[in-house]
mmCIF file of C-alpha atoms in Angstrom:
data_model
loop_
_atom_site.group_PDB
_atom_site.id
_atom_site.type_symbol
_atom_site.label_atom_id
_atom_site.label_comp_id
_atom_site.label_asym_id
_atom_site.label_seq_id
_atom_site.Cartn_x
_atom_site.Cartn_y
_atom_site.Cartn_z
ATOM 1 C CA MET A 1 34.624 20.919 30.740
ATOM 2 C CA SER A 2 32.002 20.949 33.271
ATOM 3 C CA ASP A 3 29.627 18.390 34.116
ATOM 4 C CA GLU A 4 26.582 20.633 33.052
ATOM 5 C CA GLY A 5 28.650 20.892 29.197
ATOM 6 C CA SER A 6 29.199 17.554 29.211
ATOM 7 C CA GLU A 7 25.263 16.863 29.482
ATOM 8 C CA LEU A 8 24.426 19.580 26.957
ATOM 9 C CA GLU A 9 26.855 18.304 24.469
ATOM 10 C CA ILE A 10 25.267 14.492 24.873
ATOM 11 C CA THR A 11 21.672 16.062 24.910
ATOM 12 C CA SER A 12 22.756 17.925 21.464
ATOM 13 C CA ALA A 13 24.285 14.986 19.958
ATOM 14 C CA LYS A 14 21.299 12.735 20.489
ATOM 15 C CA GLN A 15 19.094 15.586 18.303
ATOM 16 C CA THR A 16 21.367 16.111 15.290
ATOM 17 C CA VAL A 17 23.662 13.476 13.683
ATOM 18 C CA ASP A 18 26.528 14.484 11.281
ATOM 19 C CA PRO A 19 25.104 15.459 7.676
ATOM 20 C CA ILE A 20 27.158 12.583 6.167
ATOM 21 C CA LYS A 21 25.946 10.224 8.156
ATOM 22 C CA SER A 22 22.383 10.980 8.153
ATOM 23 C CA PHE A 23 22.692 11.159 4.297
ATOM 24 C CA LEU A 24 24.190 7.433 4.414
ATOM 25 C CA SER A 25 22.114 5.913 6.860
ATOM 26 C CA GLY A 26 18.602 7.370 5.178
ATOM 27 C CA GLY A 27 20.082 5.715 1.881
ATOM 28 C CA PHE A 28 20.226 2.373 3.704
ATOM 29 C CA GLY A 29 16.923 3.126 5.119
ATOM 30 C CA GLY A 30 15.346 3.618 1.722
ATOM 31 C CA ILE A 31 16.818 0.255 0.576
ATOM 32 C CA SER A 32 15.487 -1.446 3.396
ATOM 33 C CA CYS A 33 12.322 0.011 2.950
ATOM 34 C CA VAL A 34 11.810 -0.823 -0.952
ATOM 35 C CA LEU A 35 12.729 -4.286 -0.426
ATOM 36 C CA VAL A 36 10.232 -4.991 2.100
ATOM 37 C CA GLY A 37 7.320 -2.589 0.972
ATOM 38 C CA HIS A 38 7.353 -3.012 -2.608
ATOM 39 C CA PRO A 39 4.732 -5.729 -2.824
ATOM 40 C CA PHE A 40 2.489 -3.348 -0.965
ATOM 41 C CA ASP A 41 2.824 -0.487 -2.921
ATOM 42 C CA LEU A 42 2.449 -2.163 -6.283
ATOM 43 C CA THR A 43 -1.315 -3.462 -4.836
ATOM 44 C CA LYS A 44 -1.828 -0.172 -3.202
ATOM 45 C CA THR A 45 -0.677 1.592 -6.504
ATOM 46 C CA ARG A 46 -3.124 -0.484 -8.698
ATOM 47 C CA LEU A 47 -6.178 -0.158 -6.523
ATOM 48 C CA GLN A 48 -6.025 3.431 -6.661
ATOM 49 C CA THR A 49 -5.445 3.759 -10.640
ATOM 50 C CA ALA A 50 -7.660 0.743 -12.035
ATOM 51 C CA ALA A 51 -10.968 1.540 -13.561
ATOM 52 C CA PRO A 52 -14.016 0.373 -11.214
ATOM 53 C CA GLY A 53 -14.599 -2.886 -10.953
ATOM 54 C CA THR A 54 -11.096 -4.119 -12.136
ATOM 55 C CA TYR A 55 -10.272 -5.581 -8.737
ATOM 56 C CA SER A 56 -12.569 -6.571 -5.818
ATOM 57 C CA GLY A 57 -9.832 -5.539 -2.949
ATOM 58 C CA ALA A 58 -6.167 -5.910 -2.368
ATOM 59 C CA VAL A 59 -6.121 -9.995 -2.099
ATOM 60 C CA ASP A 60 -7.913 -9.926 -5.634
ATOM 61 C CA VAL A 61 -4.921 -7.575 -6.630
ATOM 62 C CA VAL A 62 -2.270 -10.234 -6.082
ATOM 63 C CA ARG A 63 -4.023 -13.096 -7.128
ATOM 64 C CA LYS A 64 -4.539 -11.592 -10.827
ATOM 65 C CA THR A 65 -1.050 -10.316 -10.993
ATOM 66 C CA ILE A 66 0.609 -13.548 -10.052
ATOM 67 C CA ALA A 67 -1.558 -15.373 -12.069
ATOM 68 C CA GLN A 68 -0.618 -12.918 -15.149
ATOM 69 C CA ASP A 69 3.686 -12.210 -14.075
ATOM 70 C CA GLY A 70 4.182 -14.918 -11.386
ATOM 71 C CA ILE A 71 5.796 -13.437 -8.290
ATOM 72 C CA ARG A 72 8.108 -11.030 -10.419
ATOM 73 C CA GLY A 73 4.890 -9.323 -11.318
ATOM 74 C CA MET A 74 4.858 -8.159 -7.325
ATOM 75 C CA TYR A 75 8.103 -6.574 -7.536
ATOM 76 C CA ARG A 76 7.199 -4.532 -11.334
ATOM 77 C CA GLY A 77 8.589 -1.545 -11.256
ATOM 78 C CA ILE A 78 10.868 -1.906 -8.496
ATOM 79 C CA THR A 79 13.701 -0.337 -10.307
ATOM 80 C CA PRO A 80 13.140 3.086 -9.971
ATOM 81 C CA PRO A 81 12.196 2.620 -6.169
ATOM 82 C CA ILE A 82 15.655 1.183 -5.723
ATOM 83 C CA LEU A 83 17.474 3.869 -7.926
ATOM 84 C CA GLY A 84 14.909 6.573 -6.668
ATOM 85 C CA VAL A 85 14.330 5.945 -2.965
ATOM 86 C CA THR A 86 17.498 5.422 -1.919
ATOM 87 C CA PRO A 87 18.780 8.788 -2.788
ATOM 88 C CA ILE A 88 14.947 10.249 -1.639
ATOM 89 C CA PHE A 89 15.508 8.665 1.891
ATOM 90 C CA ALA A 90 19.090 9.518 1.893
ATOM 91 C CA ILE A 91 17.849 13.110 1.009
ATOM 92 C CA SER A 92 14.931 13.113 3.468
ATOM 93 C CA PHE A 93 16.973 12.071 6.587
ATOM 94 C CA TRP A 94 19.612 14.584 5.727
ATOM 95 C CA GLY A 95 16.908 17.070 5.388
ATOM 96 C CA TYR A 96 15.479 16.492 8.269
ATOM 97 C CA ASP A 97 18.921 16.593 10.054
ATOM 98 C CA LEU A 98 19.061 20.100 8.622
ATOM 99 C CA GLY A 99 15.446 20.829 9.738
ATOM 100 C CA LYS A 100 16.712 20.593 13.204
ATOM 101 C CA ARG A 101 19.987 22.574 12.364
ATOM 102 C CA ILE A 102 17.575 25.326 11.293
ATOM 103 C CA VAL A 103 15.248 24.985 14.081
ATOM 104 C CA TYR A 104 18.512 25.307 16.555
ATOM 105 C CA SER A 105 19.592 28.265 14.625
ATOM 106 C CA LEU A 106 16.380 30.170 15.027
ATOM 107 C CA THR A 107 16.586 29.854 19.001
ATOM 108 C CA PRO A 108 19.955 30.419 19.926
ATOM 109 C CA ASP A 109 19.071 31.499 23.505
ATOM 110 C CA ARG A 110 17.306 28.041 24.074
ATOM 111 C CA THR A 111 17.807 27.073 27.530
ATOM 112 C CA SER A 112 17.265 23.215 26.396
ATOM 113 C CA GLN A 113 18.755 21.570 23.661
ATOM 114 C CA THR A 114 15.992 19.013 23.392
ATOM 115 C CA LEU A 115 13.414 19.621 20.531
ATOM 116 C CA SER A 116 10.073 19.953 21.245
ATOM 117 C CA ILE A 117 7.239 17.662 19.169
ATOM 118 C CA SER A 118 6.295 20.421 16.972
ATOM 119 C CA GLU A 119 10.121 21.388 16.423
ATOM 120 C CA LEU A 120 10.979 18.330 15.400
ATOM 121 C CA ALA A 121 7.700 17.898 13.183
ATOM 122 C CA PHE A 122 8.802 21.376 11.522
ATOM 123 C CA ALA A 123 12.036 19.463 10.830
ATOM 124 C CA GLY A 124 10.211 16.486 9.531
ATOM 125 C CA GLY A 125 8.166 18.654 7.093
ATOM 126 C CA PHE A 126 11.000 20.753 6.138
ATOM 127 C CA SER A 127 12.710 17.427 5.069
ATOM 128 C CA ALA A 128 10.167 16.944 2.193
ATOM 129 C CA ILE A 129 11.048 19.834 0.478
ATOM 130 C CA PRO A 130 14.499 18.685 -1.183
ATOM 131 C CA ALA A 131 13.556 15.229 -1.162
ATOM 132 C CA THR A 132 10.710 16.095 -3.401
ATOM 133 C CA LEU A 133 12.946 17.267 -6.294
ATOM 134 C CA VAL A 134 14.111 13.300 -6.451
ATOM 135 C CA ALA A 135 10.431 11.659 -5.581
ATOM 136 C CA ALA A 136 8.699 13.411 -7.811
ATOM 137 C CA PRO A 137 10.090 12.595 -11.011
ATOM 138 C CA ALA A 138 11.135 8.850 -9.197
ATOM 139 C CA GLU A 139 7.425 8.263 -8.021
ATOM 140 C CA ARG A 140 6.157 9.418 -11.676
ATOM 141 C CA VAL A 141 8.394 6.655 -13.517
ATOM 142 C CA LYS A 142 7.574 4.134 -10.694
ATOM 143 C CA VAL A 143 3.656 4.544 -11.021
ATOM 144 C CA LEU A 144 3.770 4.156 -15.068
ATOM 145 C CA LEU A 145 5.499 0.952 -14.485
ATOM 146 C CA GLN A 146 3.283 -0.281 -11.988
ATOM 147 C CA VAL A 147 -0.175 0.140 -13.538
ATOM 148 C CA GLN A 148 1.439 -1.047 -16.863
ATOM 149 C CA GLY A 149 -0.227 -4.433 -17.636
ATOM 150 C CA GLN A 150 -3.642 -4.128 -16.229
ATOM 151 C CA GLY A 151 -5.195 -4.111 -19.295
ATOM 152 C CA GLY A 152 -2.939 -6.920 -20.979
ATOM 153 C CA GLN A 153 -0.613 -3.878 -22.499
ATOM 154 C CA SER A 154 3.149 -2.925 -21.941
ATOM 155 C CA LEU A 155 3.810 0.448 -23.308
ATOM 156 C CA TYR A 156 7.480 0.546 -21.346
ATOM 157 C CA THR A 157 10.302 -1.852 -21.353
ATOM 158 C CA GLY A 158 11.764 -0.327 -18.334
ATOM 159 C CA PRO A 159 12.379 2.766 -16.326
ATOM 160 C CA ILE A 160 14.843 4.329 -19.258
ATOM 161 C CA ASP A 161 12.163 3.961 -21.833
ATOM 162 C CA VAL A 162 9.854 5.562 -19.660
ATOM 163 C CA VAL A 163 11.765 8.707 -19.062
ATOM 164 C CA ARG A 164 12.701 8.854 -22.778
ATOM 165 C CA LYS A 165 9.156 8.852 -23.627
ATOM 166 C CA LEU A 166 8.024 11.219 -21.020
ATOM 167 C CA TYR A 167 10.689 13.803 -22.049
ATOM 168 C CA ALA A 168 9.569 13.317 -25.956
ATOM 169 C CA GLU A 169 5.838 14.044 -24.536
ATOM 170 C CA GLY A 170 6.102 17.069 -22.429
ATOM 171 C CA GLY A 171 9.742 17.799 -21.543
ATOM 172 C CA LEU A 172 10.872 18.092 -18.036
ATOM 173 C CA ARG A 173 7.316 19.253 -17.344
ATOM 174 C CA SER A 174 5.653 15.548 -18.129
ATOM 175 C CA LEU A 175 8.439 13.936 -16.124
ATOM 176 C CA PHE A 176 7.780 16.340 -12.884
ATOM 177 C CA ARG A 177 4.291 15.980 -13.168
ATOM 178 C CA GLY A 178 2.692 15.365 -9.920
ATOM 179 C CA THR A 179 5.249 17.621 -7.904
ATOM 180 C CA ILE A 180 2.562 19.569 -6.003
ATOM 181 C CA ALA A 181 0.845 16.658 -5.212
ATOM 182 C CA THR A 182 3.965 14.631 -3.900
ATOM 183 C CA LEU A 183 4.478 17.651 -1.733
ATOM 184 C CA ALA A 184 1.293 17.545 -0.631
ATOM 185 C CA ARG A 185 1.524 13.851 0.605
ATOM 186 C CA ASP A 186 5.322 13.929 2.068
ATOM 187 C CA GLY A 187 5.133 17.376 3.380
ATOM 188 C CA PRO A 188 2.340 16.882 6.488
ATOM 189 C CA GLY A 189 3.002 13.229 6.022
ATOM 190 C CA SER A 190 6.863 13.398 6.903
ATOM 191 C CA ALA A 191 5.793 15.836 10.335
ATOM 192 C CA VAL A 192 4.264 13.286 11.466
ATOM 193 C CA TYR A 193 6.609 10.454 10.840
ATOM 194 C CA PHE A 194 9.337 11.722 12.151
ATOM 195 C CA ALA A 195 7.815 13.262 15.361
ATOM 196 C CA THR A 196 6.112 10.051 16.211
ATOM 197 C CA TYR A 197 9.085 8.209 15.683
ATOM 198 C CA GLU A 198 11.190 10.717 17.964
ATOM 199 C CA LEU A 199 8.544 10.491 20.370
ATOM 200 C CA LEU A 200 7.728 6.731 20.518
ATOM 201 C CA LYS A 201 11.686 6.330 20.400
ATOM 202 C CA LYS A 202 12.128 8.691 23.751
ATOM 203 C CA GLN A 203 9.239 7.028 25.222
ATOM 204 C CA LEU A 204 10.768 3.230 24.499
ATOM 205 C CA SER A 205 14.282 4.335 25.645
ATOM 206 C CA SER A 206 13.487 6.276 28.730
ATOM 207 C CA SER A 207 14.833 4.930 32.046
ATOM 208 C CA PRO A 208 12.722 4.078 34.686
ATOM 209 C CA GLU A 209 15.691 4.627 37.327
ATOM 210 C CA THR A 210 16.850 7.074 39.431
ATOM 211 C CA LEU A 211 20.405 8.191 40.248
ATOM 212 C CA PRO A 212 21.113 9.023 43.989
ATOM 213 C CA ASN A 213 21.011 12.960 43.096
ATOM 214 C CA GLY A 214 17.270 12.307 42.022
ATOM 215 C CA GLU A 215 18.260 12.418 37.793
ATOM 216 C CA LYS A 216 17.056 9.875 35.787
ATOM 217 C CA ALA A 217 19.856 7.168 34.948
ATOM 218 C CA PRO A 218 20.837 7.440 30.885
ATOM 219 C CA ALA A 219 18.637 5.636 28.816
ATOM 220 C CA PRO A 220 19.801 2.083 27.609
ATOM 221 C CA PRO A 221 20.776 1.466 24.055
ATOM 222 C CA LEU A 222 17.100 1.435 21.659
ATOM 223 C CA SER A 223 16.840 -2.323 21.312
ATOM 224 C CA LEU A 224 16.022 -3.678 17.875
ATOM 225 C CA PRO A 225 11.854 -4.569 18.622
ATOM 226 C CA ALA A 226 11.727 -0.813 20.057
ATOM 227 C CA ILE A 227 13.242 0.441 16.872
ATOM 228 C CA MET A 228 10.557 -1.700 14.842
ATOM 229 C CA ALA A 229 8.045 -0.575 16.962
ATOM 230 C CA ALA A 230 8.583 3.203 16.843
ATOM 231 C CA GLY A 231 9.611 3.105 12.997
ATOM 232 C CA GLY A 232 6.349 0.904 12.281
ATOM 233 C CA THR A 233 4.015 3.308 14.203
ATOM 234 C CA ALA A 234 5.608 6.217 12.618
ATOM 235 C CA GLY A 235 4.840 4.349 9.008
ATOM 236 C CA VAL A 236 1.051 4.155 10.109
ATOM 237 C CA ALA A 237 0.927 7.566 11.621
ATOM 238 C CA MET A 238 2.178 9.086 8.149
ATOM 239 C CA TRP A 239 0.036 6.859 6.096
ATOM 240 C CA SER A 240 -3.204 7.684 7.740
ATOM 241 C CA LEU A 241 -2.802 11.202 6.829
ATOM 242 C CA ALA A 242 -1.209 10.691 3.194
ATOM 243 C CA ILE A 243 -3.573 8.350 1.545
ATOM 244 C CA PRO A 244 -5.808 10.786 -0.050
ATOM 245 C CA PRO A 245 -2.833 12.937 -1.532
ATOM 246 C CA ASP A 246 -1.138 9.765 -2.488
ATOM 247 C CA THR A 247 -4.034 8.831 -4.553
ATOM 248 C CA ILE A 248 -4.616 12.112 -6.201
ATOM 249 C CA LYS A 249 -0.717 11.776 -7.010
ATOM 250 C CA SER A 250 -1.034 8.570 -8.367
ATOM 251 C CA ARG A 251 -4.239 9.175 -10.628
ATOM 252 C CA LEU A 252 -2.126 12.353 -12.097
ATOM 253 C CA GLN A 253 1.030 10.656 -12.731
ATOM 254 C CA SER A 254 -0.550 7.454 -14.353
ATOM 255 C CA ALA A 255 -3.194 9.350 -16.589
ATOM 256 C CA PRO A 256 -3.129 9.979 -20.034
ATOM 257 C CA HIS A 257 -1.301 13.393 -20.946
ATOM 258 C CA GLY A 258 -4.048 16.283 -21.003
ATOM 259 C CA THR A 259 -6.647 14.390 -18.673
ATOM 260 C CA TYR A 260 -6.271 16.503 -15.830
ATOM 261 C CA THR A 261 -4.612 20.471 -15.414
ATOM 262 C CA GLY A 262 -3.536 19.807 -12.310
ATOM 263 C CA PHE A 263 -3.704 18.537 -8.604
ATOM 264 C CA MET A 264 -6.990 20.107 -7.788
ATOM 265 C CA ASP A 265 -8.439 19.274 -11.113
ATOM 266 C CA CYS A 266 -7.814 15.730 -10.540
ATOM 267 C CA ALA A 267 -9.270 15.839 -6.993
ATOM 268 C CA ARG A 268 -12.589 17.573 -8.466
ATOM 269 C CA LYS A 269 -12.713 14.887 -11.363
ATOM 270 C CA LEU A 270 -12.258 11.697 -9.104
ATOM 271 C CA ILE A 271 -14.605 12.911 -6.152
ATOM 272 C CA ALA A 272 -17.331 13.791 -8.819
ATOM 273 C CA ALA A 273 -16.799 10.402 -10.892
ATOM 274 C CA ASP A 274 -16.218 7.928 -7.501
ATOM 275 C CA GLY A 275 -17.583 10.043 -4.358
ATOM 276 C CA VAL A 276 -15.310 11.270 -1.572
ATOM 277 C CA THR A 277 -14.277 7.485 -0.686
ATOM 278 C CA ALA A 278 -12.099 6.978 -3.896
ATOM 279 C CA LEU A 279 -9.580 9.346 -1.836
ATOM 280 C CA TRP A 280 -8.974 6.421 0.387
ATOM 281 C CA LYS A 281 -8.651 4.105 -2.547
ATOM 282 C CA GLY A 282 -5.483 1.609 -1.511
ATOM 283 C CA PHE A 283 -5.948 2.305 2.441
ATOM 284 C CA GLY A 284 -5.453 -1.338 2.874
ATOM 285 C CA PRO A 285 -2.495 -2.393 1.528
ATOM 286 C CA ALA A 286 -1.154 1.247 2.648
ATOM 287 C CA MET A 287 -1.692 0.298 5.933
ATOM 288 C CA ALA A 288 -0.306 -3.508 5.646
ATOM 289 C CA ARG A 289 2.787 -2.055 3.963
ATOM 290 C CA ALA A 290 3.116 0.991 6.524
ATOM 291 C CA PHE A 291 4.298 -1.201 9.462
ATOM 292 C CA PRO A 292 6.704 -3.699 8.219
ATOM 293 C CA ALA A 293 8.336 -1.360 5.455
ATOM 294 C CA ASN A 294 9.090 1.416 7.853
ATOM 295 C CA ALA A 295 9.738 -0.450 10.577
ATOM 296 C CA ALA A 296 12.782 -2.270 7.955
ATOM 297 C CA THR A 297 13.400 1.303 7.224
ATOM 298 C CA PHE A 298 14.295 2.600 10.751
ATOM 299 C CA VAL A 299 16.546 -0.644 11.588
ATOM 300 C CA GLY A 300 18.458 0.272 8.363
ATOM 301 C CA VAL A 301 18.910 3.824 9.607
ATOM 302 C CA GLU A 302 19.414 3.165 12.985
ATOM 303 C CA LEU A 303 22.128 0.066 12.695
ATOM 304 C CA SER A 304 23.903 1.743 9.902
ATOM 305 C CA LEU A 305 24.769 4.948 12.140
ATOM 306 C CA LYS A 306 25.823 2.476 14.482
ATOM 307 C CA ALA A 307 27.943 1.048 12.394
ATOM 308 C CA MET A 308 29.387 4.313 11.016
ATOM 309 C CA GLU A 309 29.747 5.814 14.547
ATOM 310 C CA LYS A 310 32.297 2.724 14.854
ATOM 311 C CA LEU A 311 34.280 3.343 12.152
ATOM 312 C CA TRP A 312 34.363 7.230 12.302
#
């Protein structure tokens, strides 16, 4: 094979991953994300769904939750994310890789195998479509478990009980309530998420050295701090965009049956009652969670990919 062909193969390999490996690495990333980020997520959700005046801020949520339920209270509702986020992230990273393959298939005459930022953003946005099929019901169950206990009353004994009661209430329609809101959050959010990570990853791994033929030397392996920096920043970028639809999703999924007719009705009533700033409730905890949780996500993804590359 010619040197040009080898270079093309290397470039292509950096842009796509074996589907099985992308799926499994996403699962590892999801577990890492939940373990680090769940207490922040619970705080965000309670701020978003509580009646006005219930909490004075994020610290007050943490203080009252621990006072009522202990440290374990900060991990209320963690079972659905562990069971749900693992396949969600697995599907998301698999979908991201599939999105990149779609771009390649639509551009067979491209002169460079390196995907542009807009193409990476398309692949990221595409990943939200298959992921939402799992994310929407998992988020519905998680939100209901997270918000219960705020008024001293617990309606559910666990995830299975939530699923059973939701299905009895309205069938699959009730279980999948908030699907449009989830896609509205994760579509644009995932586009920004993956594009930001790839951009920063490229910049942080760029080699400053130039070979005698004028080309840049091969980039060194990305260090753990660099992965954390790129992943954490990608998380912050995503959540800066995703908070308003996430607030609507949380309200829609936690409200009693019949409170809202849909995504737009929930947004309209929320703004009418609490003003447009209500859409940004939970912004502080979301931002506090975004960096460490997503740094952990990409560390889990990259390390598991590296391990799998050694195995097969």
